[in-house]
Every structure is written in structure tokens, then in C-alpha cells.
XYZ file of C-alpha atoms in Angstrom:
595
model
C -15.104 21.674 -24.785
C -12.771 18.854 -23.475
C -11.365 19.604 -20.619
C -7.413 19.781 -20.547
C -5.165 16.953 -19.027
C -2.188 19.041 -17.768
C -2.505 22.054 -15.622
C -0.148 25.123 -16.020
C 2.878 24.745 -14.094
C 3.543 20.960 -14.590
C 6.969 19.935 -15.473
C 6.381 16.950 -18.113
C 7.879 15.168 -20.977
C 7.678 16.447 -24.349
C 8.196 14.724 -27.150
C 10.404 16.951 -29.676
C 8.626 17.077 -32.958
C 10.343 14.608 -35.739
C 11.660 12.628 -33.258
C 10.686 9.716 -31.292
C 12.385 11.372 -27.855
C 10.871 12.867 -24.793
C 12.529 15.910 -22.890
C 11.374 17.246 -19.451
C 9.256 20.560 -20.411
C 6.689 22.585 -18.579
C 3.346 23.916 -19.138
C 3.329 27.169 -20.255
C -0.532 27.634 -21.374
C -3.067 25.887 -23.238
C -5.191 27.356 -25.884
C -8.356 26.040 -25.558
C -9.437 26.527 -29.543
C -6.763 24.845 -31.084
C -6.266 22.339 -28.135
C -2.326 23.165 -28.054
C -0.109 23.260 -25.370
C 3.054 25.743 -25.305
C 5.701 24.225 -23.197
C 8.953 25.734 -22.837
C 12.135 23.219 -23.032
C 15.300 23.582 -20.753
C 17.304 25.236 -23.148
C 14.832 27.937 -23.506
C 13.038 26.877 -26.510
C 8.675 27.361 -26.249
C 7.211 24.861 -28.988
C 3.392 23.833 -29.217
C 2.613 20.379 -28.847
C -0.333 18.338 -28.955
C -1.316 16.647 -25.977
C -1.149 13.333 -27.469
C 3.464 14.320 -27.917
C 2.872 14.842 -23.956
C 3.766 12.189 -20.910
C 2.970 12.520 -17.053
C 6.590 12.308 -15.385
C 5.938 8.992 -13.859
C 5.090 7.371 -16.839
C 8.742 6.804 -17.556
C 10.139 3.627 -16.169
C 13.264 4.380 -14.347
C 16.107 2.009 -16.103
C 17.704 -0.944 -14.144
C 21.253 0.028 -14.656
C 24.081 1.554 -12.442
C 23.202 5.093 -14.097
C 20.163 5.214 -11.899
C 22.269 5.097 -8.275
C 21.223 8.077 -6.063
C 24.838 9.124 -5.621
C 25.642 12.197 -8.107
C 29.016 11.662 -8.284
C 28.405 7.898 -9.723
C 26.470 8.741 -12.220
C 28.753 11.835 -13.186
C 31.713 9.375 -13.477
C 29.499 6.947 -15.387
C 28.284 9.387 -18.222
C 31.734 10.725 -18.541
C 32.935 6.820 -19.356
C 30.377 6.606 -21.303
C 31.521 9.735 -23.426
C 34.881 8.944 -23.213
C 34.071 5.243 -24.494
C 31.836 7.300 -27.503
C 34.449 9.606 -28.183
C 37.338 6.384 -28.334
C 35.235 5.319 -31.139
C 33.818 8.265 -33.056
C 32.708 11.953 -32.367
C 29.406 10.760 -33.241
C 26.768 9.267 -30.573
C 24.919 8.210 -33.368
C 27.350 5.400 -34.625
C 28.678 4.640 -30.951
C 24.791 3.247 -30.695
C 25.096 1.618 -34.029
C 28.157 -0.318 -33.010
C 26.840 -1.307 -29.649
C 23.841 -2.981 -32.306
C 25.705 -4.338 -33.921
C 27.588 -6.311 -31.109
C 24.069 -6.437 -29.443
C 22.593 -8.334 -32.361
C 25.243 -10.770 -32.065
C 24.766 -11.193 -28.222
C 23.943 -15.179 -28.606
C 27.486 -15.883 -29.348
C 29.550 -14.298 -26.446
C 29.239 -15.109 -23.043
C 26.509 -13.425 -20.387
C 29.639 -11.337 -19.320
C 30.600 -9.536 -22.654
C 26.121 -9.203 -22.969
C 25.974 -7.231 -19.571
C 29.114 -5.084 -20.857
C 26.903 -3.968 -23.937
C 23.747 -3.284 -22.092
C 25.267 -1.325 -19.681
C 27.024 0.463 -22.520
C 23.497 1.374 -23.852
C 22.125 2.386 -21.257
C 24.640 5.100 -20.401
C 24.252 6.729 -23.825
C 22.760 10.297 -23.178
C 20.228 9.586 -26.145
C 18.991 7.175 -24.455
C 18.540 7.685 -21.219
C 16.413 10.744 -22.721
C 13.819 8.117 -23.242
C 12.940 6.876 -19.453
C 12.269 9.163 -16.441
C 15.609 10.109 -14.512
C 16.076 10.642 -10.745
C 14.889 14.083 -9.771
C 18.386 14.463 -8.311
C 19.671 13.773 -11.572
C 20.850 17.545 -13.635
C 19.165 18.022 -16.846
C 21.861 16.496 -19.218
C 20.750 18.126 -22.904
C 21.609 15.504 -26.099
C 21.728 16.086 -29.363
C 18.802 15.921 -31.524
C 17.936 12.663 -33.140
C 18.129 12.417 -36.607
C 18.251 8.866 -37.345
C 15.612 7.173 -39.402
C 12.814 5.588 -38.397
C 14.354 1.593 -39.460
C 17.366 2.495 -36.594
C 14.770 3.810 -34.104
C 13.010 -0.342 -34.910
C 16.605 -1.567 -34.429
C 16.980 0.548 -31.060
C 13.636 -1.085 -29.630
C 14.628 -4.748 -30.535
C 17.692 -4.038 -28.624
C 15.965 -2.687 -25.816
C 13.549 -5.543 -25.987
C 16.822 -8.521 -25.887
C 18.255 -5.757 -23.169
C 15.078 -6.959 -20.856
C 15.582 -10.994 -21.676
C 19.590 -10.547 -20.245
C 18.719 -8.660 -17.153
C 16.085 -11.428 -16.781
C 17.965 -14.106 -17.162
C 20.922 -12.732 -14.901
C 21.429 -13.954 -11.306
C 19.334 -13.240 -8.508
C 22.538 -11.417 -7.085
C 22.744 -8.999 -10.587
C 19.106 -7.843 -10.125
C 19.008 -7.649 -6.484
C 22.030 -5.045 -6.865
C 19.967 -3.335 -10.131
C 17.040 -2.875 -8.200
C 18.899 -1.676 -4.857
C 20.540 1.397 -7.052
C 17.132 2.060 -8.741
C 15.703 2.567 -5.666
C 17.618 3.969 -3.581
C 15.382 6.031 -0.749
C 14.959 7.140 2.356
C 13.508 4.427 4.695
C 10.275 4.759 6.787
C 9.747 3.285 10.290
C 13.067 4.735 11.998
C 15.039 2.358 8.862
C 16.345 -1.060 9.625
C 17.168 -0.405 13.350
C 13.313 0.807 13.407
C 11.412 -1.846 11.539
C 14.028 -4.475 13.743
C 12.777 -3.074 16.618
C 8.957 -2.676 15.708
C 9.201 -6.634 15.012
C 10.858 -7.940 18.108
C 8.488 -5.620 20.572
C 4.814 -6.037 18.962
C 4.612 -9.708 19.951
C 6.101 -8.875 23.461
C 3.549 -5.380 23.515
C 0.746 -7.508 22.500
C 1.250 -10.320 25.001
C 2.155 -7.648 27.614
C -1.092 -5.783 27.105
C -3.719 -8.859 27.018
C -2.019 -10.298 30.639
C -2.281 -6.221 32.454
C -6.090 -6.615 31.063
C -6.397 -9.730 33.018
C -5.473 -8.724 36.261
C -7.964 -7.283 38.554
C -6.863 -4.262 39.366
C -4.603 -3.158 36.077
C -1.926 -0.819 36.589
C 0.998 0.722 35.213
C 3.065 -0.028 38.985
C 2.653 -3.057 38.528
C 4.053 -3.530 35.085
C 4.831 -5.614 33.781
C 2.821 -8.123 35.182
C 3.500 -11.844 35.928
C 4.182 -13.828 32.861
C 3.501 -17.080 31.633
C 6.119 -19.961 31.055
C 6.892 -20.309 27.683
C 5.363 -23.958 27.348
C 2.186 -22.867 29.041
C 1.655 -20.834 25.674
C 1.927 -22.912 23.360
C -0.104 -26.098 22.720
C 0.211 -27.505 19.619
C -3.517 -28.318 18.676
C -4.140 -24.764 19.036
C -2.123 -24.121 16.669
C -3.527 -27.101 14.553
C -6.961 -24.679 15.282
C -5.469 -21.519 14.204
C -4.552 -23.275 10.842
C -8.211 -24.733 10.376
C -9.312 -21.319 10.777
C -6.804 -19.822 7.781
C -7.419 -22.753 5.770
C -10.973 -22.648 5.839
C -11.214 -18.812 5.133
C -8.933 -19.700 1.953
C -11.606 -22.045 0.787
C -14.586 -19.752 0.994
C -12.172 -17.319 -0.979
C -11.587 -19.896 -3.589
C -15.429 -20.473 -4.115
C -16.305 -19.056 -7.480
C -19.074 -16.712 -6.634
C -18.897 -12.910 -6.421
C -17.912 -10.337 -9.288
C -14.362 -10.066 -10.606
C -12.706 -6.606 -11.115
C -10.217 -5.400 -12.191
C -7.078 -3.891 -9.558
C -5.385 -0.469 -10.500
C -3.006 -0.261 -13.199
C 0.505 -1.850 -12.509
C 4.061 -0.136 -13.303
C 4.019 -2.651 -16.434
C 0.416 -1.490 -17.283
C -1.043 -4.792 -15.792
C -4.050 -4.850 -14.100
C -4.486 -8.170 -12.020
C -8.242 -9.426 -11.194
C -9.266 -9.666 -7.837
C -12.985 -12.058 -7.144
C -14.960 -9.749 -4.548
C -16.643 -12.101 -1.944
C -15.399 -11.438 1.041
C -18.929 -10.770 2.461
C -20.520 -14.004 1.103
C -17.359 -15.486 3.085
C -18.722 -13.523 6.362
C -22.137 -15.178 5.790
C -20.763 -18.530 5.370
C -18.630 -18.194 8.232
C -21.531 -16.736 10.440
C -23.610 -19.706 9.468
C -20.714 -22.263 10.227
C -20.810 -20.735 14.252
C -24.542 -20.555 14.201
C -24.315 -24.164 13.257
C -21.924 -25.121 15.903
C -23.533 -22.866 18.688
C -27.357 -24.877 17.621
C -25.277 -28.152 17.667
C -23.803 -27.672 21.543
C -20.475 -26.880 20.561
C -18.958 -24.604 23.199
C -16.891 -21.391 21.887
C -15.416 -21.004 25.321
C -12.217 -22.572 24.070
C -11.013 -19.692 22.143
C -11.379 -17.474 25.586
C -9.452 -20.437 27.726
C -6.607 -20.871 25.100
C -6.968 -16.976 24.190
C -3.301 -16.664 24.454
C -2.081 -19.679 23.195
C -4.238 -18.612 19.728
C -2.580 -15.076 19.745
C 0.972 -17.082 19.838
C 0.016 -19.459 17.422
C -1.115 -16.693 15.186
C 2.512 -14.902 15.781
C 4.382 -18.133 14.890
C 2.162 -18.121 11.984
C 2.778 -14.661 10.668
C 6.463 -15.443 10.736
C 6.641 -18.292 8.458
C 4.282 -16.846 5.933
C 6.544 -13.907 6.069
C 9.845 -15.977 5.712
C 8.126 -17.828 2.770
C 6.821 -14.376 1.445
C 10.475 -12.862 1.711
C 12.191 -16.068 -0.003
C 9.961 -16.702 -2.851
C 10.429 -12.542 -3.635
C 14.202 -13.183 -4.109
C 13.325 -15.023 -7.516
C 10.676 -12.288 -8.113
C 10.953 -10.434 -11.760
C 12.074 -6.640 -10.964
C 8.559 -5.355 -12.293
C 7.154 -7.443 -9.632
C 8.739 -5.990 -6.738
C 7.016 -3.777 -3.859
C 7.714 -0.052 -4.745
C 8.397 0.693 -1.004
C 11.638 -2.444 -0.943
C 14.778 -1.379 -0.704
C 17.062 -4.199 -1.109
C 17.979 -4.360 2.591
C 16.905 -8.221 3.998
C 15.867 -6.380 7.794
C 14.045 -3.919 5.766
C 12.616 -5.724 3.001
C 11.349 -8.523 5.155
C 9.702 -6.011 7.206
C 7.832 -3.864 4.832
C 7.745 -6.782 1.904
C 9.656 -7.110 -1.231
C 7.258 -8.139 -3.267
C 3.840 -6.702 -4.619
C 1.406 -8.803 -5.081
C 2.597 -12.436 -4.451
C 0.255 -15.094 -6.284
C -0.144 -18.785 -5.463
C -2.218 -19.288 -9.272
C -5.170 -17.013 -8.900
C -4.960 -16.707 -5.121
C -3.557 -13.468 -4.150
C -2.495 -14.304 -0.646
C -2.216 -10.439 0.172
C -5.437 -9.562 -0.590
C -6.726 -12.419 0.859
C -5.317 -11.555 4.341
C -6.300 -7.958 3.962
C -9.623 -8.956 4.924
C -10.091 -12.146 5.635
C -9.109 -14.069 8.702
C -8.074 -11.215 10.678
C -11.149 -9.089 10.102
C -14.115 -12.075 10.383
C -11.786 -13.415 13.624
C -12.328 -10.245 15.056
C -15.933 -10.666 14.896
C -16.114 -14.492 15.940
C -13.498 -13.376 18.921
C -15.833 -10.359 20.113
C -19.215 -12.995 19.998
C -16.781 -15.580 22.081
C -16.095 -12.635 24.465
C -20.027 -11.867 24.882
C -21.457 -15.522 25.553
C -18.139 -15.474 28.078
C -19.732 -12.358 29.747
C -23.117 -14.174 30.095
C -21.274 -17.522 31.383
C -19.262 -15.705 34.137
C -21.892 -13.523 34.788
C -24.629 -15.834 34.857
C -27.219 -13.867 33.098
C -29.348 -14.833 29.938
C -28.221 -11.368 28.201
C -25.047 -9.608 27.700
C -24.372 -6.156 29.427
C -25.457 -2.955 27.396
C -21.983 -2.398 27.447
C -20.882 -5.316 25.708
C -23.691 -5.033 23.035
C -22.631 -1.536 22.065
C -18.983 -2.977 21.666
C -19.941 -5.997 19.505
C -22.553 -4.120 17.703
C -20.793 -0.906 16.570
C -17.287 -3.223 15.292
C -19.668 -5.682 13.589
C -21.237 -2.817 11.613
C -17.510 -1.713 10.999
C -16.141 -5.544 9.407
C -19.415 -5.772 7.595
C -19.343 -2.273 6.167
C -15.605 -3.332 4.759
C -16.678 -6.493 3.388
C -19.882 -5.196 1.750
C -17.296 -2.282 0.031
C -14.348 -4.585 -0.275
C -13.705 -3.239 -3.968
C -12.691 0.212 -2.346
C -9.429 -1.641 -0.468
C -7.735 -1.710 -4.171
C -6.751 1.213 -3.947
C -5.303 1.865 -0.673
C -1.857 1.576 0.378
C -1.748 -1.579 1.394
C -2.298 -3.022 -1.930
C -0.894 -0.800 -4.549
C 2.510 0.642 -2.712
C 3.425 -1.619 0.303
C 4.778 -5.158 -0.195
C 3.480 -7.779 1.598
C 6.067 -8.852 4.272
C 5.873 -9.240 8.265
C 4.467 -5.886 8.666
C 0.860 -6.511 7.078
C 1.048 -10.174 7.385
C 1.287 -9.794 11.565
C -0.974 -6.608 11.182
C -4.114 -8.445 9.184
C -3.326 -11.736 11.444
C -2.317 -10.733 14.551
C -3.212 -7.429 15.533
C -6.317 -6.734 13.977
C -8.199 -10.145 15.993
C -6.284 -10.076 19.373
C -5.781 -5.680 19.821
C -9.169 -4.655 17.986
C -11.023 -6.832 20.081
C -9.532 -5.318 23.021
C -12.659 -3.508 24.454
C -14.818 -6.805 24.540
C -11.888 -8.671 26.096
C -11.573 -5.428 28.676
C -15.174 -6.002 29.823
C -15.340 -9.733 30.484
C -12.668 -8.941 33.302
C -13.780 -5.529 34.217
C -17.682 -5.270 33.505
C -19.587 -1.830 33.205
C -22.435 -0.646 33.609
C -23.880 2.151 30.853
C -27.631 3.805 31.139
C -29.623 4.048 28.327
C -29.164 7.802 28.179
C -25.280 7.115 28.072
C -25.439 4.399 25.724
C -27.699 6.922 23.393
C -24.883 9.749 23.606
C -22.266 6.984 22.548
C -25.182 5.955 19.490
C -25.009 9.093 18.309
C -21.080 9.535 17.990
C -20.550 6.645 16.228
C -23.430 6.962 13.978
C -22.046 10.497 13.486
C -18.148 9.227 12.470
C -19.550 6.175 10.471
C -21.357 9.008 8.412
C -18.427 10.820 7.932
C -16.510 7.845 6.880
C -19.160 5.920 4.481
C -19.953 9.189 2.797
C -16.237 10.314 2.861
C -15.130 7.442 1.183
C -18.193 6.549 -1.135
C -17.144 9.995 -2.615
C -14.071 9.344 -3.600
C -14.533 5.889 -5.045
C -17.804 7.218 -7.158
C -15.307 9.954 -8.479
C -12.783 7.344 -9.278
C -14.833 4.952 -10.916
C -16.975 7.678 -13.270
C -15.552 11.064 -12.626
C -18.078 12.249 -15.177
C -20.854 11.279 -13.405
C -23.728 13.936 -13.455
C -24.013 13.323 -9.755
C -20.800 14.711 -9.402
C -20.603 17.748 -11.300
C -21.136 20.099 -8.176
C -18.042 18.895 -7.357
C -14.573 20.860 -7.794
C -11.213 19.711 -9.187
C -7.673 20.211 -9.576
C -6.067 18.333 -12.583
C -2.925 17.074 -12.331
C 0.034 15.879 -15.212
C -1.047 12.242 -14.227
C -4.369 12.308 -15.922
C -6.096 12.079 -13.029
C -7.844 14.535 -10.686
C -8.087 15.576 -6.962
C -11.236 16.752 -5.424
C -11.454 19.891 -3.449
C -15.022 20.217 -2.706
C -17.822 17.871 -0.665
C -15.836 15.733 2.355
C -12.874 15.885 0.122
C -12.956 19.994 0.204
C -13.314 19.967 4.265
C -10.202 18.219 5.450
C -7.477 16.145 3.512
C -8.356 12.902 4.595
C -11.694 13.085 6.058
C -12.038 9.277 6.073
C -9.438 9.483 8.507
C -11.444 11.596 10.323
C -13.996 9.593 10.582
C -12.097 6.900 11.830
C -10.945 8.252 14.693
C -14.165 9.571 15.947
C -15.763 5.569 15.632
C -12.303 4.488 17.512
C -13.512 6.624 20.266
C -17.126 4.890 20.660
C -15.939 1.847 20.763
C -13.786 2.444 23.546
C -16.721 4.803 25.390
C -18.764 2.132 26.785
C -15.726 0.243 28.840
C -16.058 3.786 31.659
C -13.266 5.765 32.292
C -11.775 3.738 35.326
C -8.707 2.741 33.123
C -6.445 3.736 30.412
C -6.368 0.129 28.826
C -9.494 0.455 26.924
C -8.216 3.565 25.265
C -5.395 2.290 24.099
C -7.049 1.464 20.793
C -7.839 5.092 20.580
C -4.195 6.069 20.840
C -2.995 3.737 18.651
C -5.005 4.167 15.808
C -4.295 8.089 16.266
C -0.311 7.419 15.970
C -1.400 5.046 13.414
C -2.875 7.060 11.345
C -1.120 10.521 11.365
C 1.828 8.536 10.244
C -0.234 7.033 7.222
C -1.354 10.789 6.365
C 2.828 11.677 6.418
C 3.092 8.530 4.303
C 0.257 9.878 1.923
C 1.398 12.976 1.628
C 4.804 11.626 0.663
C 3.395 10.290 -2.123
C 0.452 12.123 -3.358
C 3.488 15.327 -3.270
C 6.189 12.910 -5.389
C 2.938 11.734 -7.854
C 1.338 14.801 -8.520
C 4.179 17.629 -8.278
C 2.736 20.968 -8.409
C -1.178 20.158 -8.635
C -0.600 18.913 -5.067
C 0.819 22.327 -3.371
C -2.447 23.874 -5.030
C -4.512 21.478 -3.896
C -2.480 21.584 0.154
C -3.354 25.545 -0.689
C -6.930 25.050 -1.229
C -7.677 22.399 1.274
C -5.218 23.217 4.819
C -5.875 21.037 7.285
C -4.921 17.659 7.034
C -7.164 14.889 9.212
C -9.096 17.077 11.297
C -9.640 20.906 10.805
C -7.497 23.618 12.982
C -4.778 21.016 13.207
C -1.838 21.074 10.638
């Protein structure tokens, strides 16, 4: 038997038979012989349909006009113009549509003024706007049935179709207004006094943080500690360095080797391609420093001008953001980062736009894991052969080796399975704007290599049955993690799979289906979970004489409780019902006993 694509429950669109229109409905039953669904309309009216006359909510593109502003009392006094206009012509909404047509077909002889007029006259019909997915604040407006044949419902689509080409070809001004009512929302981050606030004290945290680790006996009394003069920071061949670096990551990301697949499926029903070689970039990189390390070339210079680098990095996250933010404004509306909001403080900060392409080079995806994560490596190796130096021995300090050992597995793990970052966040809701361009660039390298840095200043000393302990807890959270998340991307990829069929399911009005059984079954996000506990071994081996080394820990803890509020935002908006059953059957959210 096939199995069934919407669960009881599910409030959907149903398309009313004879017609070409879609009405919000929900799922009654489903009768498993004649593959019917009974779904029960707002008036009260239960009708069969086939599943083929039935569309996930989301699947309805919400319309660019004024009638989608969050503010009920707009869009009450904008339907009841719209009647009113209707009525002023005729009692009947079918031939106030036909003589909008008509003055729509003829749209290349007035002026872009009169055009806008008509669209927006269009789009405020009732009958139409039961064809796209309104605002769940929006009431349930019913309209009359349609009855018109199917050479007006061809008309209706062409108009629709020249309705797109004006709102394209309108100002930057028109769409950035279109898009702000569309998606109007609450913000994340505290709003614009938040995200302001996040972006002017991470570069002053961050340099804070590095010069306490320097000092030789860190502590909070004496914070904050002596800083720098500004021009002792910057030096501008270091920041000629920091661009070699970028620039030559780019390059190995522009060699044509690797597979190409294909991204998740964009609002438009786009998918873009993405070439996976980010590991055969890590190879070429590690052979580039092997190279230079064979040839004499010293690496000490990233440790001396450590700070300088972390500046130059800043400065460079800033103008790549700036460009990012500017070339958005002339972005198509389609294009644009679910998650903007059509503030400038805000937008800038969490990114406007969703996947900004130079040609083929997709310069978010390329940052995802690129120079940040392989600089984290080379930094950590610069921080061991600096232990030796200061030192003077011919090996690095157990301590240091568990450090660079367990974060290398870590960066190569993500490289080897960069295919699974497609569908995070990162890449398929957030924009990409100061918040992951600083994040990939700046804080991933300069914070995540925080425990190597920690023990060139403050060495440690671990025994062997110590450093086993340590062993086995990060062995034990990488397993939880690899497995957690190899899982979940089988199940994506070939939910049929044989090797999967132990495993349990809700499905859900999207199509898709969430796994309650296996890691998936044992807490929400047990990826997370894992996470946390390999967070905690990397910090282990740096003692327990300070706090600094555990900051990481902390961090990534705030870090990611907020991401699991962020997910469960929108796993609850996406999958509607399916989701409280599935919150039901699986309670606790990143670790168990915790809500």
C-alpha cells in the first residue's frame, strides 16, 4: 500500500472540484482502499479529494502586495476598497477581474503608475487571493465559487505572469516596501537594538578575551586588561596576508574536481548546485604548509602578529558584509533571505540576501567552510610548534596534542561530510550578512582555537590515565554526533532505504517526514548533544586553574540552545500539527531531563 502524504489533523489547501482554486481544509480521514481523503471546508462542507487536488500550506507563495501587511486593520480597509471598487463597477467579481484584463492587457501604453494601480487592484480581489497562502493572522475570507471557463482562467495566468515583469521592473524603493509588508515578523537577537549591539561588542569581546589569555596570571580583577594602541594592531601587510589566505582558499574552491549536487529546493522551486571539495582543499592546503615548514619557512609569524590577523580579519568581515548588504538592494524579491526584514541595522546583520553568487561561486557557502574552518587548523599547528619553540622541547605537551588532535578530527569530519551543511540553517533560512560572514571568518579561527592559544601561555601537564578519561569522552560525543547526524541525512537522501525501515515516522502536510526512533527518537536534537559533550574535551586538557579555557564550553551552550529555540520556531511554523505530535513523542529537547 502507499503510504499517505497528509496526516489527520493537518489544515491544507484543497482544491474545490471544477475549479482551478485552493481553500484552506483539514484532514478529516483517509481511506486507505480508495486512496481518498475527506477534508472538511470552513463553511462546513466534507468533500473527498484526491491527494493529487491537495497542497502543503507553505506551498503557496505569499503575494507581494500591500494585502499581505501584518496589521489586520490594513488589510480589512484594503479588501473593503477593493469591494467597494467591485461593487462601483458591477455586483459581479467576475467582470470586475475581466475589466482589470482588459486594462491589464493594455498595460504597455500607460505609464508604470496607472500599471501598479491595476496590479494592486488584482491582487486585492478575494478570488484571487484564494489562490496563494495568506498570513495565518489573516480571517478566513470565503469567495464565491468560480465558474468561469477555462480560456479566462489562461487569461488570469498571463496577467499574473506581466503582474511579476512590473513588480520587477519597479524601483528598488517599490520592492523594498513590498517585501517589508510581506514579511513582517518578529525579530531575533533582542531586534535592531540587539543585533547593533551584538556587532559593536564581538570585535571588542574577542580582542578583550585573547589579551586576559596573555597575561600571566588571568583574572577577572584585573579586567579589562591593558590594551594595545590602535596603530600597534594594525599593519598593513598583515592584512595583505590575511587576503592571500582568502584568495587562495577561493582558488582551490574554483578547481574543478569533486562531485556536484544539488542544494534543497528554493521558494521558486530552484535548486542551485554546489561542487563538494572542500576536503581536497584541506589536503592541498596541508600540503602547501608541509611545503613551507620542509622549505624553512617559519609559521611563527601568525603567533607574533596574532592580533593584528584577528583585526585584519574583522576589517575584512565588514567590507564583505557592506558589499553583501549593497549588492542585495538590487536583489530580485525571490532571492531574498527568508529571515530579512527590510530594516538596514537588521538586515545587514542577519543578511538580506540568500545565496549571493559571483557566477558559479557561492561566496556563502564558500565561507561556511572554508577559510575559517582550515585557519583554525593551520592556527592550532602554529600554536603547537610555538609550544615546542618557547618550551624548548622536540615534542609538544600531551596537552597540546589532545587539543590539536581532537579539533582536527572535528574540521576534517565536516569537510569529509560537507554535503550535510545544505541543509542547515545557515544555508537554507539565514542570509548571509555580518553575522555569518564575522562568525565563519572571525570567530571560528581566533575563539575556536582558544584552548591551543590558552596553553602556549599557561602550559599543563595531563597523565596518560587523564588524557585516556578525556579519549574516551570525546570519542563518546563524536559517536553521538557522526551517528546522530549520518541518520538523518541517510533518511533524507533515501527515506526508503531498507536500512531504515526499523525506523519510526511521523508524516507531515509538507511531504516530508520526521523521525522518532534511533538518535532522532532519544532527544530532539541529539547532534546537538553531541556537540556539547566534544566542546567539553577540548577544553579538559587546559586543567581547571582558570575559567578562560571554558569559555568555549559556555558559549557554544548559549549558542546552541538559542539555535534549538530558532529550530523549533520553524520546524512548529513548517510542519503545524505533525510537530506537537512529534514534541509529544520525543520531550526533551538537546539533552534528556531538561526541557
Amino acid at each position: 500500500m502507499p503510504s499517505r502524504k497528509f496526516a489527520d489533523g493537518e489544515m491544507v489547501r484543497g482544491r474545490w472540484p471544477g475549479s482551478s482554486l485552493y481553500y484552506e481544509v483539514e484532514i478529516l480521514s483517509h481511506d486507505s482502499n480508495s486512496q481518498l481523503y475527506i477534508v472538511k471546508y470552513k463553511d462546513g462542507t466534507e468533500l473527498e479529494l484526491k491527494e493529487s487536488d491537495i497542497k502543503p500550506l507553505h506551498s503557496f507563495k505569499q503575494r507581494k502586495s500591500g494585502s499581505t501587511s501584518s496589521s489586520p486593520s490594513r488589510r480589512r480597509g484594503s479588501r473593503s476598497r477593493s469591494r467597494s471598487q467591485s461593487r462601483s463597477r458591477s455586483r459581479s467579481p467576475g467582470r470586475a477581474l475581466k475589466s482589470t484584463r482588459r486594462s491589464a492587457s493594455a498595460s504597455h501604453q500607460v505609464d508604470i503608475k496607472e500599471m501598479r494601480k491595476e496590479v494592486l487592484e488584482v491582487k486585492l480581489t478575494p478570488l484571487v487571493l484564494e489562490k496563494f497562502h495568506m498570513s495565518e493572522e489573516s480571517s478566513y475570507i470565503p469567495a464565491q465559487y468560480s465558474l468561469r471557463p477555462r480560456r479566462e482562467e489562461t487569461k488570469l495566468k498571463e496577467i499574473d505572469s506581466m503582474e511579476e515583469k512590473i513588480v520587477t521592473r519597479a524601483s528598488p524603493s517599490l520592492r523594498t516596501f513590498e517585501v517589508t509588508a510581506a514579511q513582517k515578523k518578529d525579530l531575533e537577537f533582542g531586534g535592531v537594538p540587539g543585533v547593533f549591539l551584538i556587532m559593536l561588542g564581538l570585535p571588542a569581546f574577542l580582542f578583550l578575551l585573547l589579551l586576559l589569555c596573555t597575561q600571566e596570571e588571568p583574572s577577572l580583577l584585573n579586567f579589562p586588561p591593558p590594551l594595545p594602541a590602535l596603530y600597534e594592531l594594525w599593519e598593513t601587510r598583515v592584512f595583505g596576508v590575511y587576503l592571500l589566505w582568502f584568495f587562495v582558499q577561493a582558488l582551490f574552491y574554483l578547481l574543478p574536481i569533486g562531485k556536484v549536487v544539488e542544494g534543497t529546493p528554493l521558494s521558486d522551486g530552484r535548486r542551485l548546485k554546489y561542487r563538494l571539495n572542500g576536503f581536497y582543499a584541506f589536503i592541498l592546503t596541508a600540503a602547501v604548509v608541509g611545503a613551507s615548514l620542509f622549505w624553512g619557512v617559519t609559521l611563527s609569524y601568525v603567533y607574533d602578529h596574532f592580533l593584528q590577523l584577528a583585526l585584519a580579519a574583522i576589517v575584512f568581515s565588514v567590507l564583505l558584509s557592506v558589499y553583501l548588504y549593497m549588492r542585495a538592494l538590487r536583489a530580485p524579491w525571490d532571492e531574498l533571505s527568508p529571515a530579512s526584514s527590510g530594516n538596514v541595522i537588521y538586515d545587514f546583520f542577519i543578511g538580506r540576501e540568500l545565496n549571493p553568487r559571483i557566477g558559479i561561486f557561492d561566496l556563502k557557502y564558500f565561507c561556511e567552510l572554508r577559510p575559517g574552518l582550515i585557519g583554525w587548523v593551520v592556527i592550532n599547528l602554529v600554536m603547537l610548534l610555538t609550544e615546542m619553540k618557547d618550551r624548548d622541547h622536540a615534542t609538544p605537551s600531551l596537552a597540546m596534542i589532545l587539543v590539536n588532535s581532537f579539533q582536527l578530527l572535528y574540521v576534517v569530519d565536516a569537510l569529509w561530510n560537507e554535503e550535510a551543511v545544505l541543509t542547515t540553517m545557515d544555508i537554507t533560512q539565514d542570509g548571509f550578512g555580518f553575522m555569518l560572514a564575522f562568525g565563519d571568518l572571525v570567530w571560528v579561527p581566533f575563539i575556536y582555537s582558544f584552548q591551543a592559544f590558552y596553553l602556549v601561555h599557561h602550559p599543563n601537564e595531563v597523565s596518560w590515565p587523564v588524557a585516556s578519561l578525556i579519549i574516551a569522552v570525546k570519542l563518546c560525543g563524536y559517536v553521538i554526533f557522526r551517528c546522530a547526524n549520518s541518520q538523518k541525512n541517510a533518511f533524507r537522501k533515501n527515506p526508503t532505504d531498507p536500512k531504515l525501515a526499523h525506523l519510526k515516522i511521523i508524516h507531515t502536510s509538507t511531504g516530508k517526514n520526521l523521525l522518532v526512533s534511533g538518535w532522532w527518537g532519544f532527544v530532539r536534537h541529539p547532534n546537538y548533544l553531541g556537540d556539547l559533550i566534544m566542546a567539553l574535551a577540548w577544553s579538559l586538557p587546559c586543567g581547571f586553574n582558570h575559567i578562560l579555557p571554558y569559555f568555549y564550553v559556555i558559549y557554544f551552550t548559549v549558542l546552541l540552545v538559542h539555535r534549538e529555540a530558532r529550530d523549533e520556531r520553524q520546524c512548529k511554523k513548517k510542519y503545524g500539527v505533525a510537530w506537537e505530535k512529534y514534541c509529544q513523542r520525543v520531550p526533551y529537547r538537546i539533552v534528556p531531563y531538561v526541557y
